[in-house]
Short mmCIF file of C-alpha atoms in Angstrom, two decimals:
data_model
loop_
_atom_site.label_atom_id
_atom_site.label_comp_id
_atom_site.label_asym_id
_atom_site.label_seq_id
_atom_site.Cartn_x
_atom_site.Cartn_y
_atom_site.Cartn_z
CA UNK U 1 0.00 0.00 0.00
CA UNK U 2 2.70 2.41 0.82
CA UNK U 3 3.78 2.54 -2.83
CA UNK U 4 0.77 4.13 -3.44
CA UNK U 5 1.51 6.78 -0.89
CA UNK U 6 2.37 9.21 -3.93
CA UNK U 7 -1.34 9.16 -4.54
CA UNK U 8 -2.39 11.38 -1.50
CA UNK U 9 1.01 12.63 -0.47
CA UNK U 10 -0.75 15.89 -2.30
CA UNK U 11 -3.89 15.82 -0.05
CA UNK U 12 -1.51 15.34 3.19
CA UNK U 13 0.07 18.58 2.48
CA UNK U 14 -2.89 20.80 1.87
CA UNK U 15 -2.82 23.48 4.22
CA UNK U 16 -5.61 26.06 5.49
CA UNK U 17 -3.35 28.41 4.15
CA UNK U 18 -4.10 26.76 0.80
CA UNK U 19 -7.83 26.40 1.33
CA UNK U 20 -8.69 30.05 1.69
CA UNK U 21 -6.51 30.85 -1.35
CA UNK U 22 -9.03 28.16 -3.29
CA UNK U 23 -12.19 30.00 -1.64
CA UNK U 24 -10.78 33.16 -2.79
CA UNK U 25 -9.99 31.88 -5.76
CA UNK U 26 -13.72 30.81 -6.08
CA UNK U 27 -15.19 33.74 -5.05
CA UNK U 28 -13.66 35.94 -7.46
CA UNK U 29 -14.87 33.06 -10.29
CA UNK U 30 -18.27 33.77 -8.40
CA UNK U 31 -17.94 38.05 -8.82
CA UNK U 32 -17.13 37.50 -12.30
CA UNK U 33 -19.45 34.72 -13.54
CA UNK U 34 -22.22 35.96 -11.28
CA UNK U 35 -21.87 39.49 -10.38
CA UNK U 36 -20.57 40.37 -14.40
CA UNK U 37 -17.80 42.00 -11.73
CA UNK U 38 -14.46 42.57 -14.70
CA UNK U 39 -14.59 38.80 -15.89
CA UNK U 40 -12.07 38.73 -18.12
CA UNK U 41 -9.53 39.64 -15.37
CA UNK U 42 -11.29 37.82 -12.77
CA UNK U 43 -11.49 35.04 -14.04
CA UNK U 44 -7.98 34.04 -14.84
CA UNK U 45 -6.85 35.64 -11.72
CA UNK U 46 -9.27 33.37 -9.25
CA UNK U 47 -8.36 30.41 -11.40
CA UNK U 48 -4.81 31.07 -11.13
CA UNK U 49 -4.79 31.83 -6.81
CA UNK U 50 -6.19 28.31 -7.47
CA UNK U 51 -3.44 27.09 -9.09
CA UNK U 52 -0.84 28.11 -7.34
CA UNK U 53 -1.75 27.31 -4.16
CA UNK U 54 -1.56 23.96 -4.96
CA UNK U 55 0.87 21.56 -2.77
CA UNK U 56 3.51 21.01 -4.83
CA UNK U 57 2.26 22.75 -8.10
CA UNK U 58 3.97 22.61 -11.13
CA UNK U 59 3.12 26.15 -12.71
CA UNK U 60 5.96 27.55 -9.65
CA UNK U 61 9.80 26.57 -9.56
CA UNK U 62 11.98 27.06 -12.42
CA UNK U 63 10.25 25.11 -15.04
CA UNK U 64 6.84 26.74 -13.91
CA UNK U 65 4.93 28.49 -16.38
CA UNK U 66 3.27 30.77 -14.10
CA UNK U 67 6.54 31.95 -12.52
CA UNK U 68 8.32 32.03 -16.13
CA UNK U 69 5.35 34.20 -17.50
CA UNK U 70 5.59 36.47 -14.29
CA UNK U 71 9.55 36.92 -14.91
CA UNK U 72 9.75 37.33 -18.65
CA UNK U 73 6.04 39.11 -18.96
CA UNK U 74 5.98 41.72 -15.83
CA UNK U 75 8.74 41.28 -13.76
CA UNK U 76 11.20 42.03 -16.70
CA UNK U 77 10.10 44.89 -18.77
CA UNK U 78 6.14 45.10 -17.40
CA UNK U 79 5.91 44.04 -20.83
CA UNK U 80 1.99 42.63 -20.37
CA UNK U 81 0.60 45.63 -19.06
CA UNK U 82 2.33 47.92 -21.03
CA UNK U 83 0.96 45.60 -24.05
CA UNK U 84 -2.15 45.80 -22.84
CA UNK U 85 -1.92 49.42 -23.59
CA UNK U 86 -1.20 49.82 -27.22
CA UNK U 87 -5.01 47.50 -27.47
CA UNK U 88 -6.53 50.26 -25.03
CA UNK U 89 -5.23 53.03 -27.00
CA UNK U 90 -6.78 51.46 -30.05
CA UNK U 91 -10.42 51.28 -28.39
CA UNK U 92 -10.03 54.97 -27.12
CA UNK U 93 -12.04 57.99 -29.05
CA UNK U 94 -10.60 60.81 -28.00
CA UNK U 95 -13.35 62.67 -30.00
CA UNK U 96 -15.43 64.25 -26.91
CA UNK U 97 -11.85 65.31 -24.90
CA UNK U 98 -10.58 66.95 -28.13
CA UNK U 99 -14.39 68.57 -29.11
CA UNK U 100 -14.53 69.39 -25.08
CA UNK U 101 -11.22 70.25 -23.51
CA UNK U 102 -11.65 71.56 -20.52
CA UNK U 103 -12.74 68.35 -19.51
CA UNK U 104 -8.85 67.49 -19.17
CA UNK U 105 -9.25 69.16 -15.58
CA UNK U 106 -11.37 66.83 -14.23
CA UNK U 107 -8.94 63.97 -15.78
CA UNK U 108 -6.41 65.84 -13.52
CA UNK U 109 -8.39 66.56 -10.13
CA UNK U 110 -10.07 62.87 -10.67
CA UNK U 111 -6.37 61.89 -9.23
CA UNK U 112 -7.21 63.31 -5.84
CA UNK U 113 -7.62 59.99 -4.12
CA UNK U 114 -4.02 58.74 -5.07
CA UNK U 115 -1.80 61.04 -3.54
CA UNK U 116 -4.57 61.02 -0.56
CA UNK U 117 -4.69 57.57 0.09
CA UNK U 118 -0.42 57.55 -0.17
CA UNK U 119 -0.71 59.82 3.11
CA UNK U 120 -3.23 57.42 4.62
CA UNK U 121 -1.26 54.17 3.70
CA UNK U 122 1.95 56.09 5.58
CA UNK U 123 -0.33 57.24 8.62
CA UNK U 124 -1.60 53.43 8.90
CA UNK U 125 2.26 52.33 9.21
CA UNK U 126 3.23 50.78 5.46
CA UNK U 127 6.60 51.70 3.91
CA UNK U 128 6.95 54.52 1.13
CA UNK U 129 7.26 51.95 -1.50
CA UNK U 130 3.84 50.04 -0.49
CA UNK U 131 2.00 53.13 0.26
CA UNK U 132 2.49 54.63 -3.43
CA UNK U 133 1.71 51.19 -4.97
CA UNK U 134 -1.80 51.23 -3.05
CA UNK U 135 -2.37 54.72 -3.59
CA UNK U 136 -2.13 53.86 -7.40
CA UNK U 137 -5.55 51.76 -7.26
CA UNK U 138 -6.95 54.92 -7.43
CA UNK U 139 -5.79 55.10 -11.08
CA UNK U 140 -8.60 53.07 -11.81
CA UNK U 141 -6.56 51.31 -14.22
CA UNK U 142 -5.61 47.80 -13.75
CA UNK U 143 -2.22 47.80 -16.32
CA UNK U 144 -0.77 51.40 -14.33
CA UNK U 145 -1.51 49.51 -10.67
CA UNK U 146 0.61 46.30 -11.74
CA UNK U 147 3.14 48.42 -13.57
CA UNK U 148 3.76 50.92 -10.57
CA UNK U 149 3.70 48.09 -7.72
CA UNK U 150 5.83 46.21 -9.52
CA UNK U 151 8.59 48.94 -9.99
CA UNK U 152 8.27 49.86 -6.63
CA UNK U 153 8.32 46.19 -5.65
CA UNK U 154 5.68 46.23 -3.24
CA UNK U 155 5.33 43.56 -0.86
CA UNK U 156 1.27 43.47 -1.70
CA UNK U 157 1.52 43.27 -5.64
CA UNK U 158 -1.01 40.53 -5.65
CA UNK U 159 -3.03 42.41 -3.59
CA UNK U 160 -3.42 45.55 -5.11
CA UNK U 161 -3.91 43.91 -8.56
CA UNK U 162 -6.96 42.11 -7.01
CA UNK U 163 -8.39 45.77 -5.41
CA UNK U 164 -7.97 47.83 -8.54
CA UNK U 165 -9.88 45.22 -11.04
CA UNK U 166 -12.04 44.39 -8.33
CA UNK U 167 -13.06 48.05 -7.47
CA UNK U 168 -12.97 49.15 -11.09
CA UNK U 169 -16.20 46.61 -11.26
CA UNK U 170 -17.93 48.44 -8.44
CA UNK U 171 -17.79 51.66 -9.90
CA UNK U 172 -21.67 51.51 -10.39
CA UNK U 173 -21.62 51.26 -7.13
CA UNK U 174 -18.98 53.32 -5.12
CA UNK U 175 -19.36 56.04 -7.46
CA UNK U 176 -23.12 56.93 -6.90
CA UNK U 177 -22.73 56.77 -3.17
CA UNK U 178 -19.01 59.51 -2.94
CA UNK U 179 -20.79 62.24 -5.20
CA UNK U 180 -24.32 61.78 -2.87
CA UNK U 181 -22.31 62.33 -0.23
CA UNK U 182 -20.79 65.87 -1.24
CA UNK U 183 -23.39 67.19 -3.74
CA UNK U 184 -27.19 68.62 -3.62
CA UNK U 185 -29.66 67.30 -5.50
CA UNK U 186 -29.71 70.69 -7.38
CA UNK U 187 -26.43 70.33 -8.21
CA UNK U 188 -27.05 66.67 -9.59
CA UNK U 189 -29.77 68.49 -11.50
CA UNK U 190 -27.57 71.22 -13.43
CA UNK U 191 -28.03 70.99 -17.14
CA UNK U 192 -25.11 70.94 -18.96
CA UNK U 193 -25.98 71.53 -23.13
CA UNK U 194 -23.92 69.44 -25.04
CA UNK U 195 -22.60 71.69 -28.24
CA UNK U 196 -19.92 69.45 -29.68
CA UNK U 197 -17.58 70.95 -31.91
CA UNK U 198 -15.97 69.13 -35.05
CA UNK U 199 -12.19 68.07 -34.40
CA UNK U 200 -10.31 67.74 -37.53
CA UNK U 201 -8.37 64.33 -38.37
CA UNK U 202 -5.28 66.52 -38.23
CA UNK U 203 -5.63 66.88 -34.68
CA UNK U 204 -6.67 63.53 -34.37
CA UNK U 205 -3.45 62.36 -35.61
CA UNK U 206 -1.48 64.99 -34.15
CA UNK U 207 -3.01 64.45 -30.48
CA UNK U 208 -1.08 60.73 -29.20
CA UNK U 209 2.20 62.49 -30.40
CA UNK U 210 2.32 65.70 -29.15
CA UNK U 211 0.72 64.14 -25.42
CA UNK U 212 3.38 61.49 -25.85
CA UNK U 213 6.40 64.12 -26.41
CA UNK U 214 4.63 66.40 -23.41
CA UNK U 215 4.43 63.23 -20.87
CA UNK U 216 7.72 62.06 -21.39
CA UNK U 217 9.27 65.87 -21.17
CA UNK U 218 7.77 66.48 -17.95
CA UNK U 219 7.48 63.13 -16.15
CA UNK U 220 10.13 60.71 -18.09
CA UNK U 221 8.98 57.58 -16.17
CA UNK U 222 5.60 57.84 -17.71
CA UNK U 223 6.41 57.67 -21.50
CA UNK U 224 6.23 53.86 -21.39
CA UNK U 225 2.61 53.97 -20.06
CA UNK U 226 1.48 57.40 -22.38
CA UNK U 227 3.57 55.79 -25.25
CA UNK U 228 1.81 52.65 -25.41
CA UNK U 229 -1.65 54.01 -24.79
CA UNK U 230 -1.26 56.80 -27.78
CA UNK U 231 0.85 54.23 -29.63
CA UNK U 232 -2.74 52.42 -30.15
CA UNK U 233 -4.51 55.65 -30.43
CA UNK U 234 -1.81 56.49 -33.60
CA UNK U 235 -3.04 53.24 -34.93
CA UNK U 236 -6.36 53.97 -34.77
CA UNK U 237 -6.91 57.53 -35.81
CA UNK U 238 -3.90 57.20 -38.97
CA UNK U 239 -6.70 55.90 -40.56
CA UNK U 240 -3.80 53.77 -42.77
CA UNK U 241 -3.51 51.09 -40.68
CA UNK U 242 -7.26 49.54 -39.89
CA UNK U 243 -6.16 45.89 -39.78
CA UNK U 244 -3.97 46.60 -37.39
CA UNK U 245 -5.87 48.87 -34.82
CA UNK U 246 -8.70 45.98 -35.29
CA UNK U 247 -5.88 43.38 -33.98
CA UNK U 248 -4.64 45.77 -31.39
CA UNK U 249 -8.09 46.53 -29.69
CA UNK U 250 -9.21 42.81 -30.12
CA UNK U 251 -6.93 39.89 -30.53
CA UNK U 252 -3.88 41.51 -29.31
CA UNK U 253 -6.10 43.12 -26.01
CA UNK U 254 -7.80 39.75 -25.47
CA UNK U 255 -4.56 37.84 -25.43
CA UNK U 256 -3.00 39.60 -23.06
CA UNK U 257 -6.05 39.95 -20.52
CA UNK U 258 -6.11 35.99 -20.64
CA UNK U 259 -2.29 35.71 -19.22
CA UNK U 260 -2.09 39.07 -17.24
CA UNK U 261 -4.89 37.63 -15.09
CA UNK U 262 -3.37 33.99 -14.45
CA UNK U 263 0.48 35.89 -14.45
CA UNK U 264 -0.99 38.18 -11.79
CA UNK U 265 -1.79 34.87 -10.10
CA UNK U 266 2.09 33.98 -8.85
CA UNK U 267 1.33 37.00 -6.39
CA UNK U 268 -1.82 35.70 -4.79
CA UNK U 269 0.78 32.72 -3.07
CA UNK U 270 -1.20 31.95 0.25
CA UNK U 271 2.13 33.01 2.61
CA UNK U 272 2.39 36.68 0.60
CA UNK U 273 -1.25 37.05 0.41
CA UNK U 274 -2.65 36.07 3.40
CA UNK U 275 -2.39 39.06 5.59
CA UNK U 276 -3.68 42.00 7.64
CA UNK U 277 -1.72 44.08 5.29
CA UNK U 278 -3.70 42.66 2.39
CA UNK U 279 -6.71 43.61 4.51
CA UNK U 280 -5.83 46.90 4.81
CA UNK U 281 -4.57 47.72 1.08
CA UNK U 282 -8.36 46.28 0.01
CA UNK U 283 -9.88 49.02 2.28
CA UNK U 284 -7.19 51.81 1.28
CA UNK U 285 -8.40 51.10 -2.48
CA UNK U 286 -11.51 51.94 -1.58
CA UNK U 287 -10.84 54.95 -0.16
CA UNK U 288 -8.87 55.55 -3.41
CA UNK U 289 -11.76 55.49 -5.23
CA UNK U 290 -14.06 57.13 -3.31
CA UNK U 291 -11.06 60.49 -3.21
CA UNK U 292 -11.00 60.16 -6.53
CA UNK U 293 -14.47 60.54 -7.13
CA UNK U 294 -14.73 63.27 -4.28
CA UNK U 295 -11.46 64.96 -5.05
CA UNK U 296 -13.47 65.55 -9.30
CA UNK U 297 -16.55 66.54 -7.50
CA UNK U 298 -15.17 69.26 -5.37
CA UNK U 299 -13.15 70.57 -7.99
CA UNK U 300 -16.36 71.04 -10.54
CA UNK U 301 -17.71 72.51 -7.87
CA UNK U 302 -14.95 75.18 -7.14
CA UNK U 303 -14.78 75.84 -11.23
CA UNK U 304 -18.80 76.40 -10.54
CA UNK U 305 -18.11 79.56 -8.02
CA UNK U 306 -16.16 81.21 -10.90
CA UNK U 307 -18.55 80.29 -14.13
CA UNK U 308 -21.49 82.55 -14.94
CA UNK U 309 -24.76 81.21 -14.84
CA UNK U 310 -26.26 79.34 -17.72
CA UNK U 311 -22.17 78.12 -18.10
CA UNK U 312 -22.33 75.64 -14.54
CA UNK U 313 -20.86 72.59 -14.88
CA UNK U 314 -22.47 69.22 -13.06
CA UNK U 315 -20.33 68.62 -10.20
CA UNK U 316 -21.13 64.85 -11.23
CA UNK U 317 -19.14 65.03 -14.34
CA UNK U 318 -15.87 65.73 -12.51
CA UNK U 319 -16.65 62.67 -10.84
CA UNK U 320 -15.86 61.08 -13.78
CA UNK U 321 -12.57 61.71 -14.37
CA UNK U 322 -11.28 58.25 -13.16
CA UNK U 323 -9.84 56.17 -15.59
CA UNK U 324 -12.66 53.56 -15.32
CA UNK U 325 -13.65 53.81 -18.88
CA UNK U 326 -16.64 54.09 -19.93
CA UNK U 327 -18.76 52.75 -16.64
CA UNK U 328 -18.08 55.97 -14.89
CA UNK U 329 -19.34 57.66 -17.64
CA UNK U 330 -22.67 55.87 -17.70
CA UNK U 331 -23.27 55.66 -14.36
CA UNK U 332 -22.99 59.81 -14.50
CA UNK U 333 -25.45 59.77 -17.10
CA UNK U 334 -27.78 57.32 -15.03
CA UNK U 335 -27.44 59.43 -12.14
CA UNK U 336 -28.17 62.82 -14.18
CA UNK U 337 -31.55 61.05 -15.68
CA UNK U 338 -32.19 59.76 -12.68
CA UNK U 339 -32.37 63.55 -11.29
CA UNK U 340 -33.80 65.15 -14.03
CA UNK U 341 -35.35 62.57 -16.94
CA UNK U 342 -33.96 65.51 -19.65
CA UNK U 343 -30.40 65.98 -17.90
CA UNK U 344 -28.26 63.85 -20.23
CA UNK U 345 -24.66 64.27 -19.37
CA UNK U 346 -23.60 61.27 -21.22
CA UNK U 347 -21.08 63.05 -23.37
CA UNK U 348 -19.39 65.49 -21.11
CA UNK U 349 -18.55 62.46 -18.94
CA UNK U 350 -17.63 60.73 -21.82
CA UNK U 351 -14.55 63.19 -22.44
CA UNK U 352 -13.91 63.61 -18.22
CA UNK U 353 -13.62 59.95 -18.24
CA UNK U 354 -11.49 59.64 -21.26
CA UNK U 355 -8.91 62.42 -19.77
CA UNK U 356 -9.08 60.33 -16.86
CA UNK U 357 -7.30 57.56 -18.89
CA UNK U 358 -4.94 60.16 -19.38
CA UNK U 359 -4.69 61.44 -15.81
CA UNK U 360 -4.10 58.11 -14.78
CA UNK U 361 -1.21 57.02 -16.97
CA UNK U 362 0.15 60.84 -16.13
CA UNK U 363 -0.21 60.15 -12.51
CA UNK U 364 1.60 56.51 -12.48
CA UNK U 365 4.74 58.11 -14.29
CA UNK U 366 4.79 60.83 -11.49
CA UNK U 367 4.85 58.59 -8.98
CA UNK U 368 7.42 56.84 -10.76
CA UNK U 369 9.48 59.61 -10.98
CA UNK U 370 8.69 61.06 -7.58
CA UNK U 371 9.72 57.78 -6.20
CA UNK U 372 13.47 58.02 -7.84
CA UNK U 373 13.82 60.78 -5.27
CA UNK U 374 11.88 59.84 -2.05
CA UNK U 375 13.09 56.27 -2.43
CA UNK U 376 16.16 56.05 -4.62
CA UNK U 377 14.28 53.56 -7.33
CA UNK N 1 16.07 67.68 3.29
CA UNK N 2 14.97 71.40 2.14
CA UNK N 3 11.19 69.61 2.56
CA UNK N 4 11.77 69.01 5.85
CA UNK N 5 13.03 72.74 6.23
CA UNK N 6 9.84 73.86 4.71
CA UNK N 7 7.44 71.53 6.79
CA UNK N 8 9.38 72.75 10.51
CA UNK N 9 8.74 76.40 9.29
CA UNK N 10 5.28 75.67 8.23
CA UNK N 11 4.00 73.72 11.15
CA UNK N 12 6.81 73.66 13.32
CA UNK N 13 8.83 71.33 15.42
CA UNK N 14 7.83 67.64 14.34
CA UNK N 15 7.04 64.88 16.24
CA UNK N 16 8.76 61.82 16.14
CA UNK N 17 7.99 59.03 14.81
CA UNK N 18 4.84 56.61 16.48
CA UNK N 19 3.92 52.99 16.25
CA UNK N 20 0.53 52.14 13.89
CA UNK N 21 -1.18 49.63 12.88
CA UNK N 22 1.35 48.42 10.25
CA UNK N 23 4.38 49.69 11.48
CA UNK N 24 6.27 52.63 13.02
CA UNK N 25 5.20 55.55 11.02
CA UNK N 26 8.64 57.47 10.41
CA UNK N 27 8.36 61.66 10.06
CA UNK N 28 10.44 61.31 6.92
CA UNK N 29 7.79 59.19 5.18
CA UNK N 30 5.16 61.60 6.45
CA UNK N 31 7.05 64.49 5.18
CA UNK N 32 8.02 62.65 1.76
CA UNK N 33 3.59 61.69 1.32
CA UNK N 34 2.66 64.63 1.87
CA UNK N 35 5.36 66.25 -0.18
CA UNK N 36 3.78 64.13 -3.15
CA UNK N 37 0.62 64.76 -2.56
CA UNK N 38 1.46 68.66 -3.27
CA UNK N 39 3.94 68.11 -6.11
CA UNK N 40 1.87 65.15 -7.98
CA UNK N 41 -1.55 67.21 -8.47
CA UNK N 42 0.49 70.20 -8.92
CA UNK N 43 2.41 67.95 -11.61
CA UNK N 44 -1.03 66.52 -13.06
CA UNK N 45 -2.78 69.69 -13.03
CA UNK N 46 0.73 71.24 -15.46
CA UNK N 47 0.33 68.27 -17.69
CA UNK N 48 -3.37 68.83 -18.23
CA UNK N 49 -3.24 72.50 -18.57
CA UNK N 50 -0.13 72.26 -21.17
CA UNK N 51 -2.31 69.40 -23.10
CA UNK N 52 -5.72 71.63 -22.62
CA UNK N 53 -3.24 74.58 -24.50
CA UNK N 54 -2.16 71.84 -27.17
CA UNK N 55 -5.66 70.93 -28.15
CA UNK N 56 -6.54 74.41 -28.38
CA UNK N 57 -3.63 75.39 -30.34
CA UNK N 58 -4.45 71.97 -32.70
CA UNK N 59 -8.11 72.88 -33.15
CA UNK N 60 -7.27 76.75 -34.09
CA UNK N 61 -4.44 75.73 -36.84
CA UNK N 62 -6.55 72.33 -38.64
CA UNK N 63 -9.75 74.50 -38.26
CA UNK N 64 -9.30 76.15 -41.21
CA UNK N 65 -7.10 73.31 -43.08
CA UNK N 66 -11.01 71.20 -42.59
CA UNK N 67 -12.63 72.90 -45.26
CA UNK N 68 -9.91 71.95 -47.70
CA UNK N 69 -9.59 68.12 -46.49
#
């Protein structure tokens, strides 16, 4: 019998450790299948804290697949979210920002909860490193979260990958509740008339570069997360070059999401992940989010002392300037109809949330750069 | 650290550091969070102004070049 033993030598080294990885594992299946919470990244990612925590799995070690796709795909060169980026860029119609600019603002004050929740994460005891890496959930952009964390080498990669794909699905959710809290429902009701005016393809062209060239003057760390993005943008508005922006935005995009999720995986190991410090960066993303969506609010608000009547803006619009693309948007226009069935904000939010994308990217290279000098990275 | 400088003159003497729930909470980090918090939406705010001035600049030299494409 005991030359069987190699049959359940697996099952006698299952630890508890290993059990609550599989439940969370199977709860974020559950989020994603169920609660239509950001499935494609949920999915892979609960399948993969299932697979590693495995006793003796064979996707860890040196002939792993799940550690060699973490070294050559993120740990490297970040090369999988930055990948990721050049598909994003491809989906993105900069059309309302460029027909609507001063909607940039809100991409900017959207960024609030960031920097906010980095002085909370330092107040609550974490290290420099870890409290920038958990104050970029607030990005509301999956790819800039890994990409910053994983520069900074945070101790709660895993952790904050889960929190900013996890949150960026509860945006119909957290969102409605932050801008209740700090607007009227006069406020909610302002009626903002949409006048759109034509952008020209020159411009449209014209736009990735010069932000590119911008980005990487001022903050140098951030060209690899602007370049990529407006990279795909290039593709798509050259108007030369249609087969590939289709791959970009589909095939290429889809690819990646199936391996960044299950890559991701390698840091949801039960003995880095299990954690009060896990805990705690969960709750500190939420307060990321909730900033952020504050932090856009307030700011419409303060433009709102300044503009003449008839000219108001809808604090909720500067709500969305998170990166969350294009839920916040819709959930601003729910929220406007819901106040007033003829208050359709739909497009203003549109071009908040799309400078959002570029706040985002914009605030991860800061960071980055920021952190050369407070940490010596 | 010229922060620090600027943070003692601003709210004077600090404190030093205290135990939280993570950790011992060190001034420096304090000082160095807060310090980004001022320079990265000062920094954000640059970058969107600069790219609010590009679009505008964009839009006033292709309008006219739109009736000809």
């Amino acid at each position: 019998m005991s030359d069987f033993g190699f049959l359940i030598e697996g099952v006698q080294n299952i630890t508890w450790q290993m059990i609550v990885m599989w439940a969370i594992g199977g709860l974020l299946i559950w989020l994603a299948i169920k609660k239509d919470f950001e499935p494609s990244l949920l999915i892979p990612m609960g399948f993969g804290a299932i697979l590693v925590n495995l006793p003796f799995t064979g996707v860890l070690g040196d002939n792993g697949i799940i550690e060699w796709l973490y070294n050559i795909g993120i740990a490297a060169s970040e090369a999988m979210p930055l990948l990721l980026f050049v598909g994003i860029g491809a989906m993105i119609d900069f059309g309302p920002l460029l027909s609507n600019a001063r909607m940039l603002l809100f991409g900017g004050a959207a960024q609030f909860g960031i920097f906010m929740t980095v002085v909370l994460a330092v107040l609550l005891g974490f290290p420099l490193k870890d409290a920038m890496s958990a104050g970029i959930i607030g990005a509301a952009d999956g790819p800039t979260s890994i990409l910053v964390s994983q520069v900074l080498d945070s101790n709660y990669k895993g952790a904050i990958a889960v929190a900013a794909y996890s949150y960026m699905a509860l945006v119909p959710i957290i969102q409605p509740a932050a801008i209740r809290l700090v607007t009227t429902k006069k406020e909610r009701s302002i009626r903002m008339p949409y006048n759109p005016q034509s952008v020209s393809k020159t411009t449209r062209i014209l736009f990735p570069i010069i932000v590119t060239v911008i980005a990487g003057l001022v903050a140098p760390d951030s060209v690899a997360l602007v370049g990529f993005l407006m990279f795909g943008n290039l593709l798509r508005e050259c108007g030369k070059l249609d087969s590939l922006k289709e791959t970009a935005a589909g095939p290429l995009a889809n690819l990646i999401t199936i391996f960044l999720g299950i890559t991701i995986a390698f840091q949801m190991k039960a003995d880095q992940f299990l954690n009060w410090g896990t805990l705690l960066i969960m709750a500190l993303g939420l307060f990321a989010f909730v900033f952020d969506t504050v932090g856009g609010v307030l700011f419409a608000k303060l433009l709102n002392v300044f503009l003449p009547k008839g000219k108001k803006i809808n604090p909720m619009v500067g709500g969305a300037g998170i990166s969350a693309f294009p839920m916040s948007a819709r959930v601003i226009e729910k929220m406007g109809i819901k106040e007033d069935n003829q208050n359709h904000l739909l497009m203003h939010a549109v071009g908040a949330n799309v400078a959002g994308q570029i706040g985002s990217v914009v605030a991860g290279g800061i960071i980055l750069n920021l952190a050369g000098s407070l940490l010596g990275v | 650290m010229t922060v620090q400088v600027l943070f003692q003159f601003l709210f004077g003497p600090m404190a030093a550091d205290f135990q939280s729930l993570m950790g011992v909470v060190k001034t420096d980090d304090l000082i160095g969070s807060l310090w980004l918090l001022l320079q990265g939406m000062v920094g954000i705010f640059i970058v969107m102004v600069v790219i609010f001035l590009v679009i505008f600049l964009l839009r006033k030299f292709t309008s006219g070049k739109k009736k000809k494409e």
